[in-house]
Every structure is written in C-alpha cells, then in structure tokens.
Amino acid sequence: MAKKVGMEVSVAIGEAVKLANADVVAAYPITPQTHIVEHLAELVADGELDAAYIPVESEHSAMSACLGSAAVGARTFTATAGQGLELMHEVLYVASSMRLPLVMTVANRALSSPLSVWGDHSDVMAVRDTGWIQLFTENGQEVVDNVFCAFRIAEDRKVLLPVMVHLDGFHLSHVIEPIVFPEQSAVDRFLPTNKYPLPLHPDKPVTMGDFAPPIIYSEAKWAQEVNLRASKEIILQTWQEFGKAFGRHYSPVESYKTEDAKVLLLTMGSFSETAMTVIDKLRGEGRKVGLVRFRLWRPFPFEEFRQAVRDAETLIVVDRALSFGGPGGPVCSEVKSALYDEAKKPKVVSFVAGLGGRDITPAGFETIINKGIEIAQKGSPNEFEIFGVRD
Amino acid sequence: MQNYNVYVPRLVTKKDTFVPGHRACIGCGEALAVRLACKALGQNVIIASATGCMEIVSSPLPTTSWKVPWIHTLFENAAAVASGIESGLKMLMKKGRIAEQEITVVAMAGDGGTSDIGIQALSGAMERGHNFLYLCFDNEAYMNTGIQRSSATPFGASTTTSPAGKQSIGQASWKKNMPAIAAAHNIPYVATACPSYPFDLIEKVEKGAKTPGPAYVHILSVCPTGWRCPTDLTVRMGRLAVETGIFPLYEVENGQYKLNFDFPELRPVTDYMKLQGRFRHLSEDLLVKIQQRVTADYASLKEKASDDEK
Amino acid sequence: MAKSEGELTWRDLEIGAIVTEPGNAAQYKTGDWRSQRTTYDFTKCIKCGLCQIYCPEGCIQQNDDGHFEANVFYCKGCGICARECPTRVITMVLEEE
C-alpha cells in the first residue's frame, strides 16, 4: 500500500531516489540543495540505499563523476542549485551530447552577485540550451513522482538523455508537505533496471567522446536535436503510464480554469500554487481569468502550448529571471517566438518578478494581472515590466 | 645493464591497444609513452582521457586509435570521470549486474590537464581514495594548442606565452612539482617514469594499476615539436633528462621514497638543454642557476630516498 | 567503418557519436607524412627488438627472417629507431633519394 507521510520535500527527494534504486550519487553541497544530498548520504551510510555516494570536491566534478558512472551503465543521480549549476555548465552539454542518462534535481536559486541563496529561475534559464530534458514541478508530490518518471525517461532506449527536475529553492525544497510514496514493488514495476546499450566495458570496447572536424560536427549535433525533440513522445507515454499505475497525471502544459478565459497568467514552479488561489478569487468575482503552467520546459511543448493559449485575448507571462539587455523575461521571449507565426494568438505581456527569493503574494499576482490587462490594451514603452522593485 | 636492456624487448608483449594510424607529430614521445603504458595496462582497463594532444590525435570521429574502452569528456575532469567509472563499476559488480572482475580504471591527461586546470579534480579523486591510476603525460607545455606555457614548463623555457625576449628569460617560474603534490595526498603509490626507460615505465604502470587505491605516475614525454629538437632525439632526450638529474626516476610507495636510477655523477644540465631550441636563448648565468637548482633538488630527493632506506 | 566521415549522415552515427569499432584509426595512412625513410643492413641485426619498443607509432614488425622492419603505411620517418639501434642496422635516407 502506498503511504502518505508529512516530510520535507528535500528529504522526500532522497526517499524517491532510494525507491528508484540509484547506483551512484555524486554531489557537492550547495544551499538550498543540501538537505537532498544530506539525506542521500545518510541513507547510504545506514545501508538503506545500496549506492556509492561520491562526495566530490565541486559541482564540476559532481557532473563529471556522473558522466563516468552513467557511461558504465549505473543509475546515476545528483542535485544542485544556482552557482553549482553554473559551475557544471560545460559538463551539462557533454552529458546530453554523449547521450548519458542521469537525473538531477535542481533547487532553483538566484545567481551572484550580489550573492543570494534564495530562489528564482536565473540558474535554469542559463542552462536552457544544454540539451537536457527539463521538467518543472510545483509541489513535493510532483517532485517525487517526476523523479521516478525522470529515471524512466532518461534511461529509455529511445531517449538516453539526462533529465533535470526543477523545484524552487526554499519555497519548495524546504517546506514540509504530505507526500504519497508508492510501494517499492510498484516503483520496480514502473522503473525497469537501467540497461545502457553501449557501456564502457572491456568485453566490448567502445570509444566515447571523439572530436569532430567540421565535416561531421553538424551531423552529430543534428542527431542530438532530432533525438531531444523525439523524446517528447516517450515523456508523454511515461506520464501516461505513471498516471495508470499511480493515479496522478502530468502533462507538458497544465491549464487551470482556462475554459472561456480571456486573460491567462503563465507561471512555472511553486509560485503557480499561489497564482491558482488568485485565479480562484478573481473567478469568484466573475472575471474570466485562468492559469497556464509549463511542466515540460525542454523539449519545448509547442503544440500543447499553442493549444492552451490560442483562445485567450491576453497572456501575461511571469518570469523569475532577467535576460539582461534582452527582449523581456526569458520564458516570455520563447512564448512570443512560439506564437509569432500563429494566426490566432493572444497579446503577450512580460513581467519579471520574484527574483532572489522575493515572494509574489496573492495581492501581487492580482496587481500583475490587472496591470497586464491594462498594458495589453494601452501598450507600454517597455520591453517588459519589472514587478515589486522599489523606485 | 646494457645487455639486459638489449634483450628484454623480447619479453614485452607485442600487442598494442593504442594502434598506429594516430595523428601524433613525428617522433612524439607522448605517443610512445601512451603506447608503452597501454602494453602495461592490457585489455581489462577503462581509460578516461582529458582533452589534449593524445585525445586529439587518437579520436577524430568516426575513428579511434583505442582498442580498449576509452572516454573523453572535457579538459579538467579526467580524474572526476574516473571516480564515477570506478564507483559505477563497483556498484554494478556488487549488485550482480556485471560480472566480478578486475578492471583497472585509468585517468590520463597532459601536464596542463594535470597540474593546471585539472589539479582540483585530481586532488579530490586522490583524497577520496578511489581505486584508480592517474597517468600524467608531461610534455611541459600546452602543445596541442601551440606550445603555451603551463605550470609544468621548466624555468627558462621559451614558449609562445612565455617567449624569450629583451625583457624576458622565457618561463620565469620553476616547474611545479606534481609528483610531490600527489605524494602529499598520502596515496599508496607515486612514481615518475620516462619512455626512454621503457621497462621501468611498464613496470611502474603495472604496479600503479595493481595498487589498491589511488596511484599516480608522472611520465616525462619528450615533444620534439615544442622543445624544438630533432625528432630522432626523442628517446635520447628523455635519457638525458634523467642522467642530468633534471627528471629523476623514483617511486614513493606508502610514503617511502626510492630512487630507481642513480648515477655516481650527474651529467651537466647543458648536455640536455643545449640540444633544445626552447633553451637556446639562455645565458651562462641562467644555465648556472638552473644547474645549481637541479643539483640541490636532486640531492634533497636522494636524501629523502636514503633516509627512507634506513 | 564502411563510410568516410564525409559520407556519414546523421542517421549513421551511433548514439552520442560513440565509436564501436575498436582501433579503426589503423585504416588511416600516416606514411605519407614522411620526409625520410628507413633503410636496413640486416646483416648487422641482432633481432633485439629495441627499435620496436621505441617506435612512437608501434609500426615496427618482425619480417619472415625475424628482422625488425617499419611498416611504410604508418612510418612517419622520425628516425628514433635508427638513432637507438645498438648495432646501427638502420640508416635514414631522404624520401627523394
């Protein structure tokens, strides 16, 4: 029987990795990811998780050790945040380009300077193009469920790609929530043993990581792009299978009260739950507003997204990261790009808010929605609006 | 000794797992060192390589010079990748997913990948005690990118980023003592080697591979291109590096120093340096300064070795 | 390696561009880099094999008579074997000659 327990989300991730029977965890501590790796170290130390825990000396080495471990066919997990994700940056490309399946949870955090250990999406957006499959989660249950899904997706013979599961630092990583844990046997049924097809082993020597002269580099990159795009089919299948097995359902773009909505708010991560309460309130006042959230960030869910927003008049995108000197919040610029060629599309308004752990309260979301509607009608001289900055 | 050397080649396996057709420069001492090291490693090995000369010459897609499993990912992380390989293999064997067998995990890198950009990953992997062998193929500069200085470049050498000039003697700092840094991690086995002493090199790589825990072998690899010397002098140059005391061959086993080749009298450093274009600009004064340093360093190494013998 | 790098399509590449044919670089000819080649006076050869040990290419093999000889397909003409041969069997000559 699945059991429901109250648990800190970071600890719950450790429990999920245990249920997933990871073979190797290589990690470097960084706030607000620490409770995840502390719990994993404890599980290994107590013999509850039969894995090697490699306490590496940096995030660069954490991801590098993961490459080695995944390349021999071991089920591999790590976690990081903020600066750690940036220190891994170049290694992230290698993991996806070499098609090494591994799973990483990222407790999303702002970037220095000034130093901030608190949450936003600056770290995620900086690694947007690293070729990883990337999922956003909004609560503890979603993180736990998607850790299972992430392993299955990553290791699928048709995918073989690394997967990042994003959760907001502190706002999600450090809260205690009721979480349903499936039985070990159910997880085992859902998540078969990792069988990497071309592992490093003396029985069948392979060479991994050749260099490519110009005559063949483009072919290698295109193969990677085709593969990442095609992974969406397996991602959808996996969520479907998960829904069948465990009764909780996930989709690339999730909609809340969007039927007949004229105004849509778009968010990612744990702030979506606050946004929902505001949608409820405004609906109660008779206003036709709804909420759209990205669950799948890469590969970008073009069709599902266009479908989700096509009937609205206004789409207000709330980014939690700046694209310095750029065309607005990074998510918003992708949203605009995805809609550009559509005949029927909403007006898109870009807000940047919630940087470095700053809360967006329900009242804040209400202000964003009202101001967004006004901008959609009257226009604005700005590429985007910054919300909540003292002037 | 001479006669012993002449007939021992017959005892060395003819089998190469680093095969011809590689794109190393003519007379490359590093390719020779890798080839000999691979003879010592045999088939049951997995190699994690750093970016560098040996990576570039051996792996242009879709080809490989390697007959053993080999992975290259980045410049500074060979030791970290090896950590993951070692831990992964250990767990897969423990869980019965692959058969129990001895597989030597090797990380290899050049001097830049070891003593500069990769030193953190290497230090971490040695400190954590992974069962792996690290091979540093030291050609004393970033040769792959065009002879730029590294921390392993010797004092006075002219490179493209430490050029000799009116205001410059070439490299102004002394070569970083990487084997001593490795030994300071208290790992069970550290050694220096040079392919000019092939049987010694093979023996040390074999020993490093068999050592439980981290082992580090630092291999001087003569680079005719970067050192500006004739290609046929590669082996002779390595011998001179040893005979002048510039690159002594020694082991540090469980902290105990042992000098493998000692000479009643060292040859003058000029015997070695005069043959190389990178030192051609050096004044007599500087050569004397280098000689003094080499003599002193050699004496202190010898003292360590003789203390440990007692 | 049925196709050369210029003929391979993206579909031909293994996952992650992994190379599954060990040592297939041996098909690559490095012999044409050579500006000088080895010549032998085998009457002096004591078949010690030192030349083979010291060859950076690993391209020296024993011929039918047991003498060691460089494979011209790979030999880059460095001259190490000639320099190290204890009985001076090998002489390097310019390729033009």
Tab-separated table of C-alpha atoms in Angstrom, chain B residues 5-7 9-10 12 14 16 19-24 26-28 31-32 35-36 61-67 195-196 198-199 231-236 239, chain C residues 1 5 8 13 17 19 21-26 28 30 33 46-50 52-59 62 68 74 76-80 83-84 86:
chain	number	residue	atom	x	y	z
B	5	ASN	CA	68.256	-3.790	-21.865
B	6	VAL	CA	69.090	-5.154	-25.285
B	7	TYR	CA	67.265	-8.453	-24.875
B	9	PRO	CA	62.276	-6.151	-25.514
B	10	ARG	CA	61.530	-9.740	-26.457
B	12	VAL	CA	57.434	-7.281	-23.718
B	14	LYS	CA	53.900	-7.196	-28.979
B	16	ASP	CA	49.307	-2.757	-28.801
B	19	VAL	CA	47.281	1.408	-32.518
B	20	PRO	CA	49.177	3.033	-35.386
B	21	GLY	CA	47.343	5.454	-37.623
B	22	HIS	CA	47.203	8.018	-34.809
B	23	ARG	CA	47.899	11.622	-35.768
B	24	ALA	CA	50.676	12.413	-33.274
B	26	ILE	CA	56.636	12.848	-35.950
B	27	GLY	CA	58.802	11.492	-33.128
B	28	CYS	CA	56.168	12.112	-30.442
B	31	ALA	CA	52.502	8.723	-28.186
B	32	LEU	CA	55.387	6.412	-27.331
B	35	ARG	CA	51.726	3.032	-26.288
B	36	LEU	CA	54.038	1.565	-23.652
B	61	LEU	CA	35.168	10.981	-35.453
B	62	PRO	CA	34.342	8.357	-36.748
B	63	THR	CA	37.649	6.717	-35.850
B	64	THR	CA	39.567	5.650	-32.777
B	65	SER	CA	43.118	4.539	-32.092
B	66	TRP	CA	41.948	2.751	-28.952
B	67	LYS	CA	41.304	-0.961	-28.642
B	195	PRO	CA	59.591	6.112	-22.156
B	196	SER	CA	63.344	6.293	-22.686
B	198	PRO	CA	60.546	1.581	-21.298
B	199	PHE	CA	60.793	-1.403	-18.989
B	231	THR	CA	62.655	14.031	-33.996
B	232	ASP	CA	65.169	11.214	-33.755
B	233	LEU	CA	66.419	12.555	-30.407
B	234	THR	CA	63.173	11.887	-28.515
B	235	VAL	CA	64.413	8.826	-26.673
B	236	ARG	CA	67.889	10.196	-26.185
B	239	ARG	CA	67.556	9.675	-21.159
C	1	MET	CA	33.842	1.941	-40.877
C	5	GLU	CA	33.473	10.976	-42.377
C	8	LEU	CA	28.282	9.666	-42.999
C	13	LEU	CA	26.064	7.931	-36.160
C	17	ALA	CA	28.592	9.545	-31.680
C	19	VAL	CA	32.678	4.614	-31.997
C	21	GLU	CA	34.877	-0.392	-33.955
C	22	PRO	CA	37.975	-0.565	-31.703
C	23	GLY	CA	41.177	0.663	-33.292
C	24	ASN	CA	39.623	1.551	-36.647
C	25	ALA	CA	42.016	4.513	-36.945
C	26	ALA	CA	44.514	1.898	-38.114
C	28	TYR	CA	44.482	5.892	-41.604
C	30	THR	CA	50.377	8.286	-41.813
C	33	TRP	CA	53.853	12.439	-43.717
C	46	ILE	CA	70.778	-8.940	-33.646
C	47	LYS	CA	66.956	-9.061	-33.519
C	48	CYS	CA	66.861	-7.410	-30.126
C	49	GLY	CA	63.644	-5.521	-30.874
C	50	LEU	CA	64.660	-2.253	-29.223
C	52	GLN	CA	60.141	-1.844	-31.992
C	53	ILE	CA	59.905	-0.842	-28.363
C	54	TYR	CA	60.933	2.748	-29.066
C	55	CYS	CA	58.705	3.377	-32.095
C	56	PRO	CA	56.048	6.015	-31.248
C	57	GLU	CA	53.802	4.602	-33.968
C	58	GLY	CA	54.118	0.975	-32.977
C	59	CYS	CA	54.597	0.223	-36.658
C	62	GLN	CA	59.334	-8.708	-37.416
C	68	PHE	CA	62.518	-5.815	-37.384
C	74	TYR	CA	52.421	4.162	-40.933
C	76	LYS	CA	56.387	8.870	-40.230
C	77	GLY	CA	60.170	8.766	-40.568
C	78	CYS	CA	61.107	10.158	-37.143
C	79	GLY	CA	64.402	8.269	-37.116
C	80	ILE	CA	64.216	7.160	-33.476
C	83	ARG	CA	69.218	6.546	-33.511
C	84	GLU	CA	68.549	3.860	-30.890
C	86	PRO	CA	72.576	-0.659	-30.822
